[in-house]
Tab-separated table of C-alpha atoms and ligand atoms in Angstrom:
chain	number	residue	atom	x	y	z
R	1	UNK	CA	-26.777	-32.108	-51.376
R	2	UNK	CA	-26.522	-35.162	-52.893
R	3	UNK	CA	-23.123	-37.477	-53.197
R	4	UNK	CA	-20.859	-34.622	-50.439
R	5	UNK	CA	-17.919	-35.476	-49.100
R	6	UNK	CA	-18.382	-35.037	-45.247
R	7	UNK	CA	-16.001	-35.349	-42.456
R	8	UNK	CA	-17.936	-38.448	-40.489
R	9	UNK	CA	-14.368	-39.104	-38.249
R	10	UNK	CA	-12.476	-37.147	-35.675
R	11	UNK	CA	-9.217	-38.945	-33.632
R	12	UNK	CA	-7.311	-36.835	-31.345
R	13	UNK	CA	-4.181	-38.721	-30.301
R	14	UNK	CA	-1.035	-37.155	-27.623
R	15	UNK	CA	1.505	-38.319	-28.791
R	16	UNK	CA	5.192	-37.418	-26.049
R	17	UNK	CA	8.615	-37.117	-27.906
R	18	UNK	CA	12.009	-37.524	-26.352
R	19	UNK	CA	12.746	-33.896	-25.800
R	20	UNK	CA	16.912	-31.782	-24.969
R	21	UNK	CA	17.471	-30.541	-21.339
R	22	UNK	CA	17.066	-26.853	-22.162
R	23	UNK	CA	16.818	-23.833	-20.711
R	24	UNK	CA	14.310	-20.842	-20.670
R	25	UNK	CA	13.221	-18.354	-17.891
R	26	UNK	CA	11.171	-21.117	-16.674
R	27	UNK	CA	13.255	-23.335	-15.482
R	28	UNK	CA	14.160	-26.818	-17.751
R	29	UNK	CA	12.334	-28.699	-20.711
R	30	UNK	CA	11.203	-31.819	-19.521
R	31	UNK	CA	12.465	-35.248	-20.565
R	32	UNK	CA	9.393	-35.434	-23.243
R	33	UNK	CA	7.289	-33.101	-25.231
R	34	UNK	CA	3.801	-33.274	-26.262
R	35	UNK	CA	1.647	-32.788	-28.936
R	36	UNK	CA	-1.772	-34.103	-30.580
R	37	UNK	CA	-2.464	-35.561	-33.828
R	38	UNK	CA	-5.023	-34.427	-34.703
R	39	UNK	CA	-7.039	-36.911	-38.248
R	40	UNK	CA	-9.821	-36.203	-40.095
R	41	UNK	CA	-11.389	-37.792	-41.684
R	42	UNK	CA	-13.990	-38.175	-44.702
R	43	UNK	CA	-16.639	-40.467	-46.534
R	44	UNK	CA	-14.653	-40.202	-49.013
R	45	UNK	CA	-11.833	-42.460	-46.817
R	46	UNK	CA	-9.099	-39.564	-47.244
R	47	UNK	CA	-7.599	-38.850	-44.001
R	48	UNK	CA	-6.466	-34.939	-43.351
R	49	UNK	CA	-3.656	-33.827	-40.333
R	50	UNK	CA	-2.440	-31.417	-37.782
R	51	UNK	CA	-0.317	-30.917	-35.146
R	52	UNK	CA	-1.070	-28.856	-32.222
R	53	UNK	CA	-0.004	-28.485	-28.172
R	54	UNK	CA	-0.174	-32.015	-25.641
R	55	UNK	CA	-1.623	-30.014	-22.516
R	56	UNK	CA	-4.186	-31.489	-20.877
R	57	UNK	CA	-6.695	-28.701	-20.970
R	58	UNK	CA	-5.818	-28.354	-24.799
R	59	UNK	CA	-6.462	-32.177	-25.118
R	60	UNK	CA	-9.643	-32.005	-23.455
R	61	UNK	CA	-11.158	-29.503	-26.023
R	62	UNK	CA	-10.630	-30.979	-28.771
R	63	UNK	CA	-12.373	-34.254	-27.483
R	64	UNK	CA	-14.739	-31.325	-26.268
R	65	UNK	CA	-14.937	-30.305	-29.819
R	66	UNK	CA	-14.262	-33.537	-31.987
R	67	UNK	CA	-17.736	-34.472	-32.590
R	68	UNK	CA	-18.924	-30.907	-34.179
R	69	UNK	CA	-17.402	-31.330	-37.536
R	70	UNK	CA	-19.352	-34.782	-37.942
R	71	UNK	CA	-20.575	-33.622	-40.857
R	72	UNK	CA	-19.755	-31.246	-42.230
R	73	UNK	CA	-17.916	-30.332	-45.126
R	74	UNK	CA	-13.839	-29.866	-45.164
R	75	UNK	CA	-13.957	-26.853	-46.566
R	76	UNK	CA	-17.234	-25.824	-43.661
R	77	UNK	CA	-13.886	-23.828	-42.219
R	78	UNK	CA	-16.668	-20.804	-40.918
R	79	UNK	CA	-19.302	-22.799	-39.660
R	80	UNK	CA	-16.333	-25.296	-37.375
R	81	UNK	CA	-15.250	-21.923	-36.346
R	82	UNK	CA	-18.726	-20.934	-35.277
R	83	UNK	CA	-19.222	-24.426	-33.388
R	84	UNK	CA	-15.981	-23.865	-31.702
R	85	UNK	CA	-16.217	-20.766	-30.763
R	86	UNK	CA	-20.338	-21.720	-28.747
R	87	UNK	CA	-18.352	-24.944	-27.616
R	88	UNK	CA	-15.293	-24.497	-25.788
R	89	UNK	CA	-15.024	-21.319	-22.623
R	90	UNK	CA	-12.155	-19.740	-23.277
R	91	UNK	CA	-11.772	-18.404	-19.425
R	92	UNK	CA	-9.426	-19.688	-16.294
R	93	UNK	CA	-11.432	-20.778	-13.981
R	94	UNK	CA	-10.606	-23.934	-11.111
R	95	UNK	CA	-10.700	-26.890	-13.344
R	96	UNK	CA	-8.899	-25.069	-16.407
R	97	UNK	CA	-5.479	-23.478	-14.552
R	98	UNK	CA	-3.661	-21.261	-16.736
R	99	UNK	CA	-1.866	-24.010	-18.176
R	100	UNK	CA	2.931	-22.832	-18.689
R	101	UNK	CA	3.334	-19.527	-18.975
R	102	UNK	CA	6.196	-18.338	-20.759
R	103	UNK	CA	3.973	-18.200	-24.007
R	104	UNK	CA	1.171	-16.750	-23.190
R	105	UNK	CA	-0.958	-18.431	-26.764
R	106	UNK	CA	-0.557	-21.734	-24.500
R	107	UNK	CA	-3.129	-20.094	-21.649
R	108	UNK	CA	-6.614	-21.694	-21.729
R	109	UNK	CA	-8.029	-18.545	-22.859
R	110	UNK	CA	-6.628	-19.739	-26.422
R	111	UNK	CA	-8.234	-22.932	-26.884
R	112	UNK	CA	-10.595	-22.019	-29.254
R	113	UNK	CA	-7.718	-20.573	-31.183
R	114	UNK	CA	-5.976	-22.749	-30.926
R	115	UNK	CA	-8.990	-26.103	-31.387
R	116	UNK	CA	-10.045	-23.863	-34.212
R	117	UNK	CA	-6.003	-23.524	-35.586
R	118	UNK	CA	-5.715	-27.678	-35.522
R	119	UNK	CA	-9.415	-28.587	-37.069
R	120	UNK	CA	-8.918	-25.480	-40.042
R	121	UNK	CA	-5.451	-27.445	-40.712
R	122	UNK	CA	-6.915	-30.529	-41.114
R	123	UNK	CA	-9.710	-29.512	-43.265
R	124	UNK	CA	-7.613	-28.057	-45.201
R	125	UNK	CA	-5.120	-30.268	-46.019
R	126	UNK	CA	-7.462	-32.738	-47.293
R	127	UNK	CA	-9.353	-30.009	-49.343
R	128	UNK	CA	-5.766	-29.211	-51.034
R	129	UNK	CA	-5.846	-32.980	-51.280
R	130	UNK	CA	-9.076	-33.273	-53.202
R	131	UNK	CA	-8.711	-29.689	-54.992
R	132	UNK	CA	-5.095	-31.384	-56.315
R	133	UNK	CA	-3.362	-28.838	-54.833
R	134	UNK	CA	-0.503	-27.654	-52.290
R	135	UNK	CA	-2.020	-26.391	-48.473
R	136	UNK	CA	-0.160	-22.701	-50.780
R	137	UNK	CA	-1.800	-22.239	-53.093
R	138	UNK	CA	-5.093	-22.393	-50.544
R	139	UNK	CA	-3.865	-19.524	-48.866
R	140	UNK	CA	-3.032	-17.719	-52.318
R	141	UNK	CA	-0.145	-19.127	-53.143
R	142	UNK	CA	2.840	-19.472	-52.907
R	143	UNK	CA	5.726	-15.590	-53.070
R	144	UNK	CA	8.954	-18.032	-52.228
R	145	UNK	CA	9.771	-21.573	-52.826
R	146	UNK	CA	11.283	-22.473	-49.895
R	147	UNK	CA	10.948	-21.112	-46.635
R	148	UNK	CA	13.787	-20.051	-44.262
R	149	UNK	CA	13.805	-20.405	-40.788
R	150	UNK	CA	16.674	-19.896	-38.079
R	151	UNK	CA	19.440	-21.568	-35.966
R	152	UNK	CA	17.456	-21.522	-31.926
R	153	UNK	CA	19.940	-22.021	-30.357
R	154	UNK	CA	19.168	-23.287	-25.876
R	155	UNK	CA	22.035	-23.248	-22.428
R	156	UNK	CA	21.590	-26.700	-21.740
R	157	UNK	CA	23.157	-29.093	-19.148
R	158	UNK	CA	24.903	-32.322	-21.202
R	159	UNK	CA	21.404	-34.794	-20.420
R	160	UNK	CA	18.297	-35.092	-18.123
R	161	UNK	CA	18.591	-35.532	-13.934
R	162	UNK	CA	17.248	-39.453	-13.855
R	163	UNK	CA	18.607	-40.040	-17.510
R	164	UNK	CA	16.049	-41.061	-18.588
R	165	UNK	CA	18.100	-42.262	-22.395
R	166	UNK	CA	21.374	-41.667	-23.879
R	167	UNK	CA	22.003	-37.937	-23.931
R	168	UNK	CA	22.027	-36.066	-27.208
R	169	UNK	CA	24.786	-35.660	-29.371
R	170	UNK	CA	24.231	-31.583	-28.915
R	171	UNK	CA	26.574	-31.813	-25.810
R	172	UNK	CA	27.064	-29.280	-22.410
R	173	UNK	CA	25.933	-25.720	-23.933
R	174	UNK	CA	26.053	-22.945	-20.593
R	175	UNK	CA	29.153	-20.730	-20.858
R	176	UNK	CA	29.458	-18.365	-24.368
R	177	UNK	CA	32.336	-20.703	-26.301
R	178	UNK	CA	29.853	-23.572	-25.364
R	179	UNK	CA	27.492	-21.680	-27.532
R	180	UNK	CA	29.285	-20.896	-30.128
R	181	UNK	CA	29.954	-24.659	-30.978
R	182	UNK	CA	26.307	-25.152	-30.757
R	183	UNK	CA	26.017	-22.504	-32.875
R	184	UNK	CA	28.049	-23.966	-35.487
R	185	UNK	CA	26.790	-27.801	-35.774
R	186	UNK	CA	23.624	-26.506	-35.879
R	187	UNK	CA	24.619	-23.970	-38.545
R	188	UNK	CA	26.876	-27.565	-39.946
R	189	UNK	CA	23.839	-29.636	-40.063
R	190	UNK	CA	21.103	-27.770	-41.014
R	191	UNK	CA	22.243	-24.229	-43.398
R	192	UNK	CA	20.945	-21.939	-40.923
R	193	UNK	CA	21.520	-18.033	-41.895
R	194	UNK	CA	19.729	-16.503	-39.207
R	195	UNK	CA	20.354	-17.070	-35.047
R	196	UNK	CA	18.550	-17.177	-32.823
R	197	UNK	CA	19.876	-16.967	-28.965
R	198	UNK	CA	17.374	-18.443	-26.013
R	199	UNK	CA	18.074	-16.464	-23.134
R	200	UNK	CA	16.438	-14.938	-19.984
R	201	UNK	CA	18.445	-18.466	-18.349
R	202	UNK	CA	21.693	-17.360	-16.562
R	203	UNK	CA	23.149	-13.049	-15.744
R	204	UNK	CA	22.840	-10.181	-18.464
R	205	UNK	CA	26.301	-10.263	-18.789
R	206	UNK	CA	26.336	-14.205	-19.672
R	207	UNK	CA	23.912	-13.863	-22.394
R	208	UNK	CA	25.533	-10.502	-23.400
R	209	UNK	CA	28.353	-12.081	-23.585
R	210	UNK	CA	27.519	-14.697	-25.728
R	211	UNK	CA	25.341	-12.337	-28.335
R	212	UNK	CA	29.073	-10.867	-28.316
R	213	UNK	CA	30.772	-14.773	-29.227
R	214	UNK	CA	28.379	-15.199	-31.604
R	215	UNK	CA	29.476	-12.734	-33.751
R	216	UNK	CA	32.604	-12.924	-33.717
R	217	UNK	CA	31.949	-16.594	-35.679
R	218	UNK	CA	29.067	-15.393	-37.838
R	219	UNK	CA	29.799	-11.915	-39.106
R	220	UNK	CA	27.404	-10.984	-41.163
R	221	UNK	CA	24.565	-13.648	-39.822
R	222	UNK	CA	20.752	-12.064	-38.187
R	223	UNK	CA	21.186	-12.401	-34.565
R	224	UNK	CA	18.603	-11.931	-32.285
R	225	UNK	CA	18.274	-12.470	-28.817
R	226	UNK	CA	14.989	-13.866	-27.042
R	227	UNK	CA	14.732	-13.406	-22.291
R	228	UNK	CA	11.291	-14.618	-22.814
R	229	UNK	CA	10.666	-11.217	-20.386
R	230	UNK	CA	13.289	-12.448	-17.527
R	231	UNK	CA	14.427	-8.794	-17.292
R	232	UNK	CA	13.656	-5.845	-15.685
R	233	UNK	CA	13.980	-3.117	-17.904
R	234	UNK	CA	16.729	-1.620	-16.007
R	235	UNK	CA	18.018	-4.551	-16.678
R	236	UNK	CA	17.749	-4.431	-20.211
R	237	UNK	CA	17.931	-0.856	-20.979
R	238	UNK	CA	21.667	-1.673	-20.212
R	239	UNK	CA	21.546	-4.767	-21.687
R	240	UNK	CA	20.432	-2.655	-25.016
R	241	UNK	CA	24.092	-0.766	-25.456
R	242	UNK	CA	25.604	-3.414	-25.707
R	243	UNK	CA	23.516	-4.933	-27.730
R	244	UNK	CA	22.134	-1.795	-29.986
R	245	UNK	CA	24.306	-2.812	-32.107
R	246	UNK	CA	24.739	-6.752	-33.021
R	247	UNK	CA	20.852	-7.554	-32.572
R	248	UNK	CA	18.326	-8.323	-35.296
R	249	UNK	CA	15.535	-7.788	-33.394
R	250	UNK	CA	15.961	-7.775	-29.452
R	251	UNK	CA	12.646	-10.055	-28.611
R	252	UNK	CA	10.838	-10.222	-25.364
R	253	UNK	CA	13.669	-9.139	-22.824
R	254	UNK	CA	10.826	-7.208	-20.007
R	255	UNK	CA	7.701	-8.254	-19.292
R	256	UNK	CA	4.275	-6.083	-20.606
R	257	UNK	CA	3.977	-3.621	-23.109
R	258	UNK	CA	4.856	-0.907	-21.238
R	259	UNK	CA	7.993	-1.569	-20.491
R	260	UNK	CA	8.563	-2.698	-24.266
R	261	UNK	CA	7.344	0.831	-25.250
R	262	UNK	CA	9.133	2.637	-22.183
R	263	UNK	CA	12.488	0.060	-23.311
R	264	UNK	CA	11.871	0.712	-27.154
R	265	UNK	CA	12.811	4.772	-26.070
R	266	UNK	CA	16.227	3.483	-24.944
R	267	UNK	CA	17.196	1.141	-27.942
R	268	UNK	CA	18.486	1.029	-31.863
R	269	UNK	CA	16.685	-2.651	-32.226
R	270	UNK	CA	13.771	-3.074	-32.987
R	271	UNK	CA	11.688	-4.975	-29.771
R	272	UNK	CA	10.163	-8.452	-31.111
R	273	UNK	CA	7.433	-10.839	-29.113
R	274	UNK	CA	5.483	-13.381	-28.292
R	275	UNK	CA	4.135	-12.040	-25.251
R	276	UNK	CA	3.289	-9.215	-25.556
R	277	UNK	CA	0.612	-8.799	-28.433
R	278	UNK	CA	-1.289	-12.253	-28.702
R	279	UNK	CA	-4.127	-11.295	-28.887
R	280	UNK	CA	-6.589	-9.209	-31.690
R	281	UNK	CA	-6.896	-7.279	-28.359
R	282	UNK	CA	-3.769	-6.410	-27.457
R	283	UNK	CA	-2.678	-5.921	-31.661
R	284	UNK	CA	-4.921	-3.164	-30.947
R	285	UNK	CA	-3.026	-1.763	-28.247
R	286	UNK	CA	0.204	-2.026	-29.174
R	287	UNK	CA	-1.106	0.451	-31.815
R	288	UNK	CA	-1.005	2.586	-29.008
R	289	UNK	CA	1.778	1.872	-26.786
R	290	UNK	CA	3.873	1.496	-30.108
R	291	UNK	CA	6.200	-1.466	-27.747
R	292	UNK	CA	6.343	-4.517	-30.533
R	293	UNK	CA	8.011	-3.200	-33.865
R	294	UNK	CA	8.166	-7.383	-35.210
R	295	UNK	CA	5.222	-9.757	-34.252
R	296	UNK	CA	5.925	-13.530	-33.675
R	297	UNK	CA	3.609	-14.602	-35.426
R	298	UNK	CA	1.704	-18.428	-34.763
R	299	UNK	CA	-1.292	-19.860	-36.882
R	300	UNK	CA	-0.999	-22.892	-33.387
R	301	UNK	CA	-2.797	-20.390	-31.045
R	302	UNK	CA	-3.671	-17.109	-34.039
R	303	UNK	CA	-6.962	-18.958	-35.190
R	304	UNK	CA	-5.103	-20.580	-37.781
R	305	UNK	CA	-3.848	-20.508	-40.912
R	306	UNK	CA	-5.724	-17.921	-43.005
R	307	UNK	CA	-5.502	-15.764	-39.115
R	308	UNK	CA	-2.210	-15.878	-39.884
R	309	UNK	CA	-2.326	-14.578	-43.071
R	310	UNK	CA	-5.089	-12.613	-42.144
R	311	UNK	CA	-2.416	-11.312	-39.034
R	312	UNK	CA	0.355	-10.318	-41.700
R	313	UNK	CA	-1.820	-8.408	-43.436
R	314	UNK	CA	-2.571	-6.025	-39.731
R	315	UNK	CA	0.946	-5.880	-39.529
R	316	UNK	CA	1.684	-4.786	-42.934
R	317	UNK	CA	-1.191	-1.336	-41.606
R	318	UNK	CA	0.403	-1.300	-39.089
R	319	UNK	CA	3.577	-1.518	-40.297
R	320	UNK	CA	4.745	-4.075	-37.980
R	321	UNK	CA	7.283	-6.151	-39.614
R	322	UNK	CA	6.449	-10.747	-39.394
R	323	UNK	CA	8.822	-13.260	-38.142
R	324	UNK	CA	7.059	-17.013	-36.903
R	325	UNK	CA	6.591	-18.244	-32.818
R	326	UNK	CA	7.437	-22.187	-32.087
R	327	UNK	CA	8.308	-24.537	-29.410
R	328	UNK	CA	8.927	-27.856	-29.578
R	329	UNK	CA	7.086	-29.843	-32.038
R	330	UNK	CA	7.396	-32.054	-34.958
R	331	UNK	CA	7.103	-32.944	-38.775
R	332	UNK	CA	3.045	-32.300	-38.896
R	333	UNK	CA	3.327	-28.719	-37.602
R	334	UNK	CA	6.237	-27.793	-39.380
R	335	UNK	CA	5.048	-28.835	-42.979
R	336	UNK	CA	2.044	-26.170	-41.462
R	337	UNK	CA	3.634	-23.538	-40.519
R	338	UNK	CA	6.412	-23.630	-43.726
R	339	UNK	CA	3.103	-23.047	-46.098
R	340	UNK	CA	1.694	-20.245	-43.644
R	341	UNK	CA	5.084	-18.425	-44.059
R	342	UNK	CA	5.586	-19.607	-47.783
R	343	UNK	CA	1.989	-17.270	-48.473
R	344	UNK	CA	3.016	-14.552	-46.315
R	345	UNK	CA	4.196	-12.284	-49.110
R	346	UNK	CA	5.530	-9.890	-45.254
R	347	UNK	CA	6.846	-12.373	-43.682
R	348	UNK	CA	10.433	-11.425	-44.088
R	349	UNK	CA	12.122	-12.789	-41.377
R	350	UNK	CA	13.451	-15.768	-41.353
R	351	UNK	CA	10.810	-18.809	-39.247
R	352	UNK	CA	11.591	-19.449	-35.709
R	353	UNK	CA	11.622	-23.963	-34.899
R	354	UNK	CA	12.242	-26.060	-31.807
R	355	UNK	CA	12.934	-28.997	-34.958
R	356	UNK	CA	16.397	-29.835	-34.233
R	357	UNK	CA	16.279	-30.342	-31.121
R	358	UNK	CA	13.716	-33.344	-31.772
R	359	UNK	CA	14.715	-36.705	-33.146
R	360	UNK	CA	11.720	-38.689	-33.415
R	361	UNK	CA	9.517	-38.610	-36.220
R	362	UNK	CA	5.791	-39.413	-36.796
R	363	UNK	CA	4.928	-39.096	-40.089
R	364	UNK	CA	6.045	-40.731	-42.984
R	365	UNK	CA	9.895	-40.487	-44.812
R	366	UNK	CA	11.169	-40.021	-40.691
R	367	UNK	CA	12.439	-36.131	-40.269
R	368	UNK	CA	12.347	-33.060	-43.091
R	369	UNK	CA	15.289	-32.212	-44.825
R	370	UNK	CA	16.375	-28.194	-44.185
R	371	UNK	CA	18.975	-27.725	-47.454
R	372	UNK	CA	20.432	-23.783	-46.611
R	373	UNK	CA	18.453	-23.434	-43.655
R	374	UNK	CA	15.001	-23.631	-45.887
R	375	UNK	CA	12.377	-25.794	-46.102
R	376	UNK	CA	10.707	-26.574	-49.343
R	377	UNK	CA	7.661	-25.832	-49.623
R	378	UNK	CA	5.608	-28.704	-51.163
R	379	UNK	CA	3.696	-29.293	-54.260
R	380	UNK	CA	2.062	-32.234	-53.817
R	381	UNK	CA	-1.607	-31.752	-52.713
R	382	UNK	CA	-2.404	-30.417	-49.666
R	383	UNK	CA	-0.150	-30.605	-46.909
R	384	UNK	CA	2.501	-32.924	-48.164
R	385	UNK	CA	3.060	-34.882	-45.667
R	386	UNK	CA	0.786	-38.374	-43.963
R	387	UNK	CA	1.179	-40.535	-39.791
R	388	UNK	CA	3.647	-43.340	-40.285
R	389	UNK	CA	0.177	-45.708	-38.306
R	390	UNK	CA	3.456	-47.538	-36.720
R	391	UNK	CA	5.171	-44.710	-35.459
R	392	UNK	CA	1.932	-42.873	-33.751
R	393	UNK	CA	1.242	-45.789	-31.945
R	394	UNK	CA	5.136	-45.562	-30.682
R	395	UNK	CA	4.587	-42.190	-29.657
R	396	UNK	CA	1.484	-42.792	-28.295
R	397	UNK	CA	2.818	-45.340	-25.853
R	398	UNK	CA	5.728	-42.554	-24.671
R	399	UNK	CA	2.798	-40.666	-24.151
R	400	UNK	CA	1.263	-43.298	-22.247
R	401	UNK	CA	4.695	-43.752	-19.619
R	402	UNK	CA	6.205	-41.242	-20.278
R	403	UNK	CA	3.773	-39.789	-16.766
R	404	UNK	CA	3.918	-36.337	-17.916
R	405	UNK	CA	0.872	-33.930	-19.062
R	406	UNK	CA	1.380	-31.001	-18.643
R	407	UNK	CA	5.027	-29.276	-19.339
R	408	UNK	CA	6.201	-28.370	-16.402
R	409	UNK	CA	10.065	-26.483	-17.425
R	410	UNK	CA	9.971	-25.143	-13.372
R	411	UNK	CA	8.584	-28.091	-11.620
R	412	UNK	CA	11.529	-30.122	-14.183
R	413	UNK	CA	14.026	-27.581	-13.069
R	414	UNK	CA	13.494	-27.931	-9.075
R	415	UNK	CA	14.383	-31.328	-9.813
R	416	UNK	CA	18.129	-30.284	-10.266
R	417	UNK	CA	17.621	-27.474	-7.930
R	418	UNK	CA	14.865	-27.701	-5.026
R	419	UNK	CA	15.779	-24.009	-4.077
R	420	UNK	CA	14.859	-23.090	-7.789
R	421	UNK	CA	12.758	-19.818	-7.325
R	422	UNK	CA	11.766	-19.249	-10.619
R	423	UNK	CA	10.556	-15.787	-9.836
R	424	UNK	CA	9.838	-13.426	-13.225
R	425	UNK	CA	11.634	-11.102	-14.069
R	426	UNK	CA	14.486	-13.012	-12.229
R	427	UNK	CA	17.100	-10.360	-12.974
D	501	GKR	O1	11.013	-23.769	-25.966
D	501	GKR	O2	12.102	-23.455	-23.805
D	501	GKR	C1	11.493	-22.542	-24.434
D	501	GKR	C2	10.967	-22.237	-25.420
D	501	GKR	O3	11.055	-20.613	-24.582
D	501	GKR	C3	8.881	-21.935	-25.021
D	501	GKR	O4	8.517	-22.023	-24.763
D	501	GKR	C4	9.033	-20.613	-26.291
D	501	GKR	O5	7.329	-20.382	-25.891
D	501	GKR	O6	9.953	-20.332	-28.226
D	501	GKR	C5	9.183	-19.509	-27.418
D	501	GKR	C6	9.725	-18.341	-27.032
D	501	GKR	O7	10.083	-17.475	-28.594
D	501	GKR	O8	9.869	-17.606	-26.804
D	502	MG	MG1	9.541	-15.416	-27.376
């Protein structure tokens, strides 16, 4: 077609930003978190943007696929998806090993979905700019004016080993009392109304005590605990007796759908996951195992914003609730999460976000604001945020200098404790 706007350039820039010494089932966060920033430029000089994982295998997949977009209209999402699926090998091999295992979404087997998602978000940003509409309108329209997020608490050390930079303002949190202080600070600063604790770190007794202390400090807030499958089935069943009346949902206490299905028979709190239902095959199996009642969606690995809207419909069909998972991320991802969450009627649980743990930004205007725990859904065209070029350059330089190319929480923990086993489930 004459004068049709087409994609003429794609830029992929890996970045690194400071991240806290947050503890989890795998170990501890490294001092730098990685992301990839995608910029898709059109023949009429518009730039659409997206943010996704920054591990080496995703970066390589993005780079392998970037030229597939050249010449496409920003509206040609099906053509983009077909090209990417044909080009990206889903399998695991010696040069494509399984990446960080805490979130199944980060496996290389999902590289095609991850690349499609990133390209789709950038192309939908362009579509919105061209039509003068926010992305949520392209997804059917916002059903809520703001999207609620939950406080995402972590056990943590006061500072990283070898002190690569000055410690963050959050301090140490290795006891129930310190977790309550962390929650109070996060709720005071962001206004969150739901609270999630990342568990699977310490003895379950201490983590249950933390949940009880949170309940005392926040008598009415919905509470969640996520041990990232680091508890055996027996431990999870025993803990359920104490947690049942405290939890809004019990997220991934024990590994696998079969384990979760067995646990479901022994607890009243609904089970939620971002670990044992991360693909349509697993979704189909869950319909038989009845393991999980609440799915934590994540457009970054479920294949994009439109795929997440479709997933929400599947959840409705199978009587499942929907919440949203997060990994360490910046404002471009937060905006994409906000658009898609705004457009899904049955995403009724406050979404996860690591955003309070991040101090740096890549977007113009700096860090995004939360009001009463929610992010306002943008009404400006496209995604609603733009890259600050000097920040992109700075964070890219940090990537080049930080020496990390793949997230490795286990390796990082072994710097503190060389004997750290990393067995899962540990308790
Ligand atoms: O950042 O340590 C972390 C989290 O544990 C993350 O890796 C998980 O993917 O947030 C996630 C979850 O809900 O399982
Ligand atoms: Mg989780």
